[in-house]
Coordinates of C-alpha atoms and ligand atoms in Angstrom, one line a residue:
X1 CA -29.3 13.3 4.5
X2 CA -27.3 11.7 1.9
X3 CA -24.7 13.4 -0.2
X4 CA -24.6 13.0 -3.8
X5 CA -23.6 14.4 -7.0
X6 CA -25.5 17.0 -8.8
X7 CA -24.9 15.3 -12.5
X8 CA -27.8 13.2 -12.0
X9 CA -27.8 12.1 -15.7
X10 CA -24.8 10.2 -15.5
X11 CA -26.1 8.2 -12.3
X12 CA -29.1 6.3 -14.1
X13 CA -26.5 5.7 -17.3
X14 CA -23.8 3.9 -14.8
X15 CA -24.1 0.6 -13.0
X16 CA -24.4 0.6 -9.2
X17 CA -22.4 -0.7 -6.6
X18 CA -24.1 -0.4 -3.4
X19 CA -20.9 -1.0 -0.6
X20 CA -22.4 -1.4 3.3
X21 CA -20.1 -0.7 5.9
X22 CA -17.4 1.6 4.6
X23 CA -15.0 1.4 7.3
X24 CA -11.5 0.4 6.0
X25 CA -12.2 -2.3 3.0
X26 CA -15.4 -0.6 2.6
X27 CA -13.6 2.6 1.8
X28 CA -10.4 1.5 -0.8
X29 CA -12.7 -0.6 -2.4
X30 CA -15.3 2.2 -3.0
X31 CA -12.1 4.2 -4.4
X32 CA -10.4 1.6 -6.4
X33 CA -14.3 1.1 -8.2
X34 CA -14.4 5.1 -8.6
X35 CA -10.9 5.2 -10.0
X36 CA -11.1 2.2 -12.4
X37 CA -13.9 4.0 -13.4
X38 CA -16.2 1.0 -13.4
X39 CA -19.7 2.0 -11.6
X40 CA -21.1 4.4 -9.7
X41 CA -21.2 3.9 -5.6
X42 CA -22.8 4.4 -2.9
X43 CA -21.5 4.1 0.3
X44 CA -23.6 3.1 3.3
X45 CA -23.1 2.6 7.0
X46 CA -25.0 2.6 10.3
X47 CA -22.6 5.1 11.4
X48 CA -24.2 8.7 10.5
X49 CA -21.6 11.3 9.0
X50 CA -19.3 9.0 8.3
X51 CA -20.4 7.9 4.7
X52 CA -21.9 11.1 3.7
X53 CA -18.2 12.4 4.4
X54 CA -16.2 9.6 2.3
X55 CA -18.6 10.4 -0.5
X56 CA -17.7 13.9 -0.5
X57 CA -14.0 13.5 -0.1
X58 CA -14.3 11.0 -3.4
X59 CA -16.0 13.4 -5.3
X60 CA -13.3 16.2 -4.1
X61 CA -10.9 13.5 -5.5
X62 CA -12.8 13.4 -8.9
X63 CA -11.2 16.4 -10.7
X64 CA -7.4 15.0 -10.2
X65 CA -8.2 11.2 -10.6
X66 CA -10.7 11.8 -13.6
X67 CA -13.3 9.4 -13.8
X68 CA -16.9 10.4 -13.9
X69 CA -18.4 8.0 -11.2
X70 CA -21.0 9.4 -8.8
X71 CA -20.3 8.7 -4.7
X72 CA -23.6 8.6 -3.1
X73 CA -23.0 8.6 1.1
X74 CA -25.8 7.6 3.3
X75 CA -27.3 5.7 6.2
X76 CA -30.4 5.2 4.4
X77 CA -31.4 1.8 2.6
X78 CA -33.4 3.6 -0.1
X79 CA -31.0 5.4 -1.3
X80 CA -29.5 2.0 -2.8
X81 CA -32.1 1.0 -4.8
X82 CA -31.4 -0.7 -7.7
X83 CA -28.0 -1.6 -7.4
X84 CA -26.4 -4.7 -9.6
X85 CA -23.9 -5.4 -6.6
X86 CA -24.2 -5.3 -3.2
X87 CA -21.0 -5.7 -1.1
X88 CA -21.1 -6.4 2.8
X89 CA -18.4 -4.9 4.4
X90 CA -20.0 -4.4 7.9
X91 CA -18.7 -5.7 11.0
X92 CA -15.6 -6.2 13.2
X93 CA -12.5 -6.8 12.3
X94 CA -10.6 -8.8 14.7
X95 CA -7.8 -7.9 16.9
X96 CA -4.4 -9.5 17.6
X97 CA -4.4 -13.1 19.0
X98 CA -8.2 -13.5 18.1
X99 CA -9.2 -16.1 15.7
X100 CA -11.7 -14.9 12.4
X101 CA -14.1 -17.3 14.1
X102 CA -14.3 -15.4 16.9
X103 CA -16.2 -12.7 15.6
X104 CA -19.2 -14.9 14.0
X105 CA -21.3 -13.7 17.4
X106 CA -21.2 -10.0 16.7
X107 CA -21.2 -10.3 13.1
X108 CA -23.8 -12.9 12.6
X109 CA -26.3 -10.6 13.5
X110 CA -25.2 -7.5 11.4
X111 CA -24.6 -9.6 8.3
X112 CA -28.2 -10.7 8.1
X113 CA -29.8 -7.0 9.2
X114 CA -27.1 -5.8 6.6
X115 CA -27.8 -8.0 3.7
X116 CA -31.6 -8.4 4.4
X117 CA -32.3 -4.7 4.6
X118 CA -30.0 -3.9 0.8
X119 CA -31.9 -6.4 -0.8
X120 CA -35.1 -5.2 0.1
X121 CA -34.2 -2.1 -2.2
X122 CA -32.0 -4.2 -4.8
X123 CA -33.8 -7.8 -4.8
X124 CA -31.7 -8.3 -8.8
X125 CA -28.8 -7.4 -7.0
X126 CA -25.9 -10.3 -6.7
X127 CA -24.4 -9.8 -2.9
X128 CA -20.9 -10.4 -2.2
X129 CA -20.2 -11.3 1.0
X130 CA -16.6 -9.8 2.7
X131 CA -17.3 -10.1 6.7
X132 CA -15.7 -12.6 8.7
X133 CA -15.7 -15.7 9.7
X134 CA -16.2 -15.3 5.8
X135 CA -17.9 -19.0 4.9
X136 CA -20.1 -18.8 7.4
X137 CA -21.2 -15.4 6.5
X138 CA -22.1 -15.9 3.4
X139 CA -23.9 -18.7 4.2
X140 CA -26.1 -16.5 6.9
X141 CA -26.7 -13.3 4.2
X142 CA -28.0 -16.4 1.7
X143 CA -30.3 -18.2 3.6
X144 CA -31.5 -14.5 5.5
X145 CA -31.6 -13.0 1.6
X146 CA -33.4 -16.0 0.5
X147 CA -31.4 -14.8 -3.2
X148 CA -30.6 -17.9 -5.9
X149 CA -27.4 -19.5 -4.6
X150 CA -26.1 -18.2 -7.5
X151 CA -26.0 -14.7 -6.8
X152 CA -24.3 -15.2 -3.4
X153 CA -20.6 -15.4 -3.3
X154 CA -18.0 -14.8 -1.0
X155 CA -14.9 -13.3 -1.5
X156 CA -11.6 -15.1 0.8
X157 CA -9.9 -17.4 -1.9
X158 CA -9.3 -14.5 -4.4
X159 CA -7.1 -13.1 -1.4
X160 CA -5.9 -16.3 0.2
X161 CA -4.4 -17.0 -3.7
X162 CA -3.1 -13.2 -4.3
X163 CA -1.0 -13.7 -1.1
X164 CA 0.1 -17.3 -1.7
X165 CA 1.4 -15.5 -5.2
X166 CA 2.9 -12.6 -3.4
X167 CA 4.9 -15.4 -1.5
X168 CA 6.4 -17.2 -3.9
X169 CA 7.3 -14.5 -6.6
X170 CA 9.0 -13.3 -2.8
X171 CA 10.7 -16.6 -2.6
X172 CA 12.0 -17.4 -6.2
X173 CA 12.7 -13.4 -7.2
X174 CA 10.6 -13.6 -10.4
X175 CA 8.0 -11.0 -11.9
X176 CA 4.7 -11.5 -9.9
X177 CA 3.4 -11.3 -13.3
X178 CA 3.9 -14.8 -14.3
X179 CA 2.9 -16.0 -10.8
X180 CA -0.6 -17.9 -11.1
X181 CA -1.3 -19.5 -7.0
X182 CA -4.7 -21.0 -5.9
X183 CA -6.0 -21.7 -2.4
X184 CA -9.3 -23.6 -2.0
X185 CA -11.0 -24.0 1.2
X186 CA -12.3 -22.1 4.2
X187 CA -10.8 -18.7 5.3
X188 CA -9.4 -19.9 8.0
X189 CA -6.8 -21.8 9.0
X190 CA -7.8 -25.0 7.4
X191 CA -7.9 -23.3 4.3
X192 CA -6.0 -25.5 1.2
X193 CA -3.4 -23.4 -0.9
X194 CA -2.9 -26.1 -3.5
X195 CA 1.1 -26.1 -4.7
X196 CA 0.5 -28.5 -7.8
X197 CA -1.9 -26.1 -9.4
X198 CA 0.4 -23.1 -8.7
X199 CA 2.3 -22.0 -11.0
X200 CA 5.4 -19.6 -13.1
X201 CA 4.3 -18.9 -16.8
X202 CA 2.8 -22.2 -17.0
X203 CA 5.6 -24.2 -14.9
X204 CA 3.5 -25.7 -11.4
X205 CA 5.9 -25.0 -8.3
X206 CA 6.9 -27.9 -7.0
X207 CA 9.1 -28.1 -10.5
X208 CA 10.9 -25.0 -8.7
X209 CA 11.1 -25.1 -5.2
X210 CA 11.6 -27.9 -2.9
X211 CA 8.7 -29.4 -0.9
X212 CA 10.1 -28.0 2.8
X213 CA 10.1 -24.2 1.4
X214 CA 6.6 -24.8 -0.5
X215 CA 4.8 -26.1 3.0
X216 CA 6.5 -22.6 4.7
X217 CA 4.6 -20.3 2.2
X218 CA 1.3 -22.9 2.4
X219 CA 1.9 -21.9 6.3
X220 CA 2.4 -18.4 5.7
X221 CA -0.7 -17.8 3.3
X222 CA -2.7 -20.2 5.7
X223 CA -1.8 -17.4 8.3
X224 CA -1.4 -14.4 6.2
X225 CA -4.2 -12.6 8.0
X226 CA -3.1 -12.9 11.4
X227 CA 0.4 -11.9 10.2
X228 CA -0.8 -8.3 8.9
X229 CA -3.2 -7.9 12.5
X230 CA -0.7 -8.8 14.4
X231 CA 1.9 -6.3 12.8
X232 CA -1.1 -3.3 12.3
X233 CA -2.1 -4.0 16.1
X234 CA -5.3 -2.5 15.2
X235 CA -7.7 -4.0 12.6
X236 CA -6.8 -6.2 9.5
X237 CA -5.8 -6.0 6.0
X238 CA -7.6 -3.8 3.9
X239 CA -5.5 -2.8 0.4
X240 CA -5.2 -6.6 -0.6
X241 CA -9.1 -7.4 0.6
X242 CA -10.3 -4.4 -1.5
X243 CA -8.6 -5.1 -4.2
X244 CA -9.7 -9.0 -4.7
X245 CA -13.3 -7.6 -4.0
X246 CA -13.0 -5.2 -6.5
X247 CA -11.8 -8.1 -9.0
X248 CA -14.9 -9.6 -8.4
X249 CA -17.2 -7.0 -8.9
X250 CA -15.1 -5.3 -12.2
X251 CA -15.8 -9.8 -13.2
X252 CA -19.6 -9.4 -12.7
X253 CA -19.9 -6.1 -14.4
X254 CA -17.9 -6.7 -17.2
X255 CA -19.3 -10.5 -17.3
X256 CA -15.7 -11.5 -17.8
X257 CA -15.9 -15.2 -17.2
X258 CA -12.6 -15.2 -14.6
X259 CA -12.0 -18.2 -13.0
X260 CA -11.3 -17.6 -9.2
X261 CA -11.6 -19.1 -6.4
X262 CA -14.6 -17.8 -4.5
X263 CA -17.0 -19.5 -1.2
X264 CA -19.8 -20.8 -3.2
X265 CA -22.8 -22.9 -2.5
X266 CA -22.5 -26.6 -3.2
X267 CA -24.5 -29.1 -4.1
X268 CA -22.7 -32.1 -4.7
X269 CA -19.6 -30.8 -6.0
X270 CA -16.2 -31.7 -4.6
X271 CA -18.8 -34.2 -2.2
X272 CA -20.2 -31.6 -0.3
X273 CA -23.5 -30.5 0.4
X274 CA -25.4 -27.3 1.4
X275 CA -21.8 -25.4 2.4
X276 CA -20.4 -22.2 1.2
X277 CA -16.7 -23.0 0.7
X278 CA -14.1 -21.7 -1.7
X279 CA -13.9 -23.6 -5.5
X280 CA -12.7 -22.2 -8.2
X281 CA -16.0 -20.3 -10.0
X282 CA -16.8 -19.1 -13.2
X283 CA -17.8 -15.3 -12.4
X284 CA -19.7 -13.5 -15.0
X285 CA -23.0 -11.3 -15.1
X286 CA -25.3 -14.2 -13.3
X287 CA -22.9 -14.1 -10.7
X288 CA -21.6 -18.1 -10.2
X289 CA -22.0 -18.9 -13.9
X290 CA -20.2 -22.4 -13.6
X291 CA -18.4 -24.3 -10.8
X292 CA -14.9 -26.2 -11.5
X293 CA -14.2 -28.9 -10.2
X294 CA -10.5 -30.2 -10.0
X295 CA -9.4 -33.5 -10.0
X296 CA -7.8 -33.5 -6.2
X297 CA -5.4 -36.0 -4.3
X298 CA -6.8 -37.6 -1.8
X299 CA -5.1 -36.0 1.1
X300 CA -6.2 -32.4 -0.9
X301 CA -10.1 -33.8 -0.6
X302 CA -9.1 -34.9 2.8
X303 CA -8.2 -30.9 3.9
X304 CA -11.0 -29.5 2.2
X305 CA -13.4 -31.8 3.6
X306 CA -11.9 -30.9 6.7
X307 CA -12.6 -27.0 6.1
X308 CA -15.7 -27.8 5.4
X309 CA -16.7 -29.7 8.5
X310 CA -15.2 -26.7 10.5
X311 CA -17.6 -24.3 8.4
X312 CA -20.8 -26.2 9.4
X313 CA -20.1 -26.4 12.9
X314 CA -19.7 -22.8 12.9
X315 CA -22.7 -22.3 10.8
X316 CA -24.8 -24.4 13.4
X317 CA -23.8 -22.5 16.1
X318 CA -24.7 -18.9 14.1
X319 CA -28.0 -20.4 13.1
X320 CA -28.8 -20.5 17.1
X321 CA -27.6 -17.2 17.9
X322 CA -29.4 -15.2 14.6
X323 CA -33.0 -15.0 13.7
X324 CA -33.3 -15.8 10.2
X325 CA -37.3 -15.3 8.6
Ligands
LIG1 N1 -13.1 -12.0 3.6 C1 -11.9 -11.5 3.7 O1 -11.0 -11.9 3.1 C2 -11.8 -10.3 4.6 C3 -10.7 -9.4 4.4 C4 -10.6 -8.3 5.2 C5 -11.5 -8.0 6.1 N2 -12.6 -8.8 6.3 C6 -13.6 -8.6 7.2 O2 -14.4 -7.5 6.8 C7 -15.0 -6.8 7.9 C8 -14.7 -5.3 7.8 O3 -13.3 -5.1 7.9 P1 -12.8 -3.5 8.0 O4 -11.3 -3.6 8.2 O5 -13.3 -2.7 6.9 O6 -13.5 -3.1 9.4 P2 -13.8 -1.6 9.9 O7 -14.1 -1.6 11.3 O8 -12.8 -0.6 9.3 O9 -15.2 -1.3 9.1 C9 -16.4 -1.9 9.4 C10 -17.5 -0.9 9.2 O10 -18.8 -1.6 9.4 C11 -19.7 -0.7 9.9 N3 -20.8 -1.4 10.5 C12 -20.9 -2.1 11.6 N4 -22.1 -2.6 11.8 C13 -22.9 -2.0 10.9 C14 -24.3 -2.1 10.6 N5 -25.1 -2.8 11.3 N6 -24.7 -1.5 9.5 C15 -23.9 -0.7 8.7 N7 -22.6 -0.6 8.9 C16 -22.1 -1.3 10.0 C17 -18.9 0.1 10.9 O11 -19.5 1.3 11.2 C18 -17.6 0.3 10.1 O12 -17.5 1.5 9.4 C19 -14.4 -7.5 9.1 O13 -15.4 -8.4 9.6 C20 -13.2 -8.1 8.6 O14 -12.8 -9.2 9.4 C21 -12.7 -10.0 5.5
LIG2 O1 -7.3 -11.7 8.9 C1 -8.4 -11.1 9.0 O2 -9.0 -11.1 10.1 C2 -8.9 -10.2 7.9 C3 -9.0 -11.0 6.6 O3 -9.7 -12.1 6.7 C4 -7.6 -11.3 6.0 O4 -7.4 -12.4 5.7 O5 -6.8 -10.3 5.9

């Protein structure tokens, strides 16, 4: 039985955010989208109980964090009809000394159940993608979807940037404020933090700090994921994760027109073909609205092309182990 609000009225007025598999990024980012006010949510997982009671405890949390967002919790694909975002959250995390990679097995088959069986009841929806091994992921919910290219994205480079910014605001001791960072790339260890388009208020970091301590952030970012599994012990990150989701989805909503780096589908762009793989993107209501392409070094083209041949070996190997209609 799901669990929803009584003020029914306010749920037709309010966009829809349809979140499956609220375990622990599912969760924050259901709050932070409650919170911020932005849409209405409803919470879905294969787990009975469990969504039905985060639902309940959000609405408890209503009254002191004043919004007016409904929480809808349920095992049931009906009861997301009609949502404007879907966001797949479902599957394993990984756990100390395992690579994101080594979770495409279990989680190739619940991202295409997953995403197949939420946009049966929201076919205008755009799906973001969140499960790991991210690229390939997303590449699995679009081709099992079957949605425009456009309206598939996944979400790794918003994070993979937010922590190479964490780092160096860390490193120099200035307001994270004026800190601007952007990887490209898989999510993964191949993954391209790129130091010349980083910048402080406008000033690119390799101006201000010298080319040894820039490739020990790159190297920390590249790894940032392990590093917080590693110290947790059990699961992964989930504040940071949420919170670059829920820039994505508050960009959609609001068709704000941010430029992030997202996994996209390309077709030509950057010299790759048929890949999901993070660019920086134009996101606004169609979803992708407009691809960037940077003018790259050669030895930056070299690593993304790199990434990218890591991604399709891995999306090979998914596409024998899933059924995709
Ligand atoms: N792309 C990124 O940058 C990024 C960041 C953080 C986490 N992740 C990935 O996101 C996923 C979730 O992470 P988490 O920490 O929230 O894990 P979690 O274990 O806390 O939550 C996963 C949830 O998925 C649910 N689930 C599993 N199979 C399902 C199915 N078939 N239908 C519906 N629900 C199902 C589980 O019941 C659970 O509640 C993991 O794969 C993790 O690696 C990716
Ligand atoms: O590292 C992980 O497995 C989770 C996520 O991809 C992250 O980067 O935090």
């Amino acid at each position: 039985m799901p669990i929803a609000s009584t003020s029914s009225h306010l749920v037709n007025a309010s966009p829809r955010v349809t979140i499956v598999g609220v375990g622990k990024v599912g969760s924050t980012l259901a709050q932070q989208i409650g919170e911020k006010n932005l849409a209405d949510v409803v919470l879905l997982d294969e787990v009975e109980g469990l969504p039905q009671g985060l639902a309940l405890d959000l609405m408890e949390a209503k009254g002191i964090s004043q919004h007016s967002r409904q929480f809808i919790g349920t095992t049931n694909y009906a009861d997301s009809a009609g949502s404007d975002i879907v966001v797949i959250t479902a599957g394993q995390p990984r756990k100390p000394g395992m690579s994101r990679d080594a979770l495409l097995k279990t989680n190739a088959k619940i991202v295409v159940e997953t995403a197949t069986n939420a946009i049966a009841h929201s076919p205008n929806a755009i799906l973001i993608v969140v499960t790991n091994p991210l690229d390939v992921m997303t590449y699995l919910a679009w081709q099992a979807t079957q949605l425009s290219a456009q309206r598939v994205i996944g979400m790794a480079g918003v994070l993979d940037s937010a922590r190479f910014q964490a780092f160096v605001a860390m490193e120099l001791g200035v307001s994270i404020a004026d800190v601007r960072a952007i990887v490209l790339g898989s999510h993964g260890d191949l993954m391209v933090p790129l130091p010349r388009y980083s910048t402080v208020n406008g000033v690119p970091i390799t101006e201000l700090i010298n080319a040894t301590t820039i490739e020990r952030l790159v190297e920390r970012t590249r790894k940032g994921g392990a590093e917080i599994v590693e110290l947790m012990q059990t699961g992964s990150a989930y504040f940071a994760p949420a919170a670059s989701t829920f820039l994505m989805v508050e960009a959609i909503l609001l068709n704000q027109f941010r430029l992030v780096p997202v996994a996209t589908y390309l077709q030509g762009e950057y010299g790759l073909h048929d890949i999901f793989i993070g660019v920086p993107t134009l996101l606004g209501a169609s979803g992708v609205e407009k691809i960037l392409e940077l003018q790259l070094t050669d030895t930056e083209i070299a690593a993304l092309h790199l990434a990218a041949q890591e991604v399709r070996q891995n999306v090979e190997q998914a596409r024998s182990l899933v059924k995709i209609n």
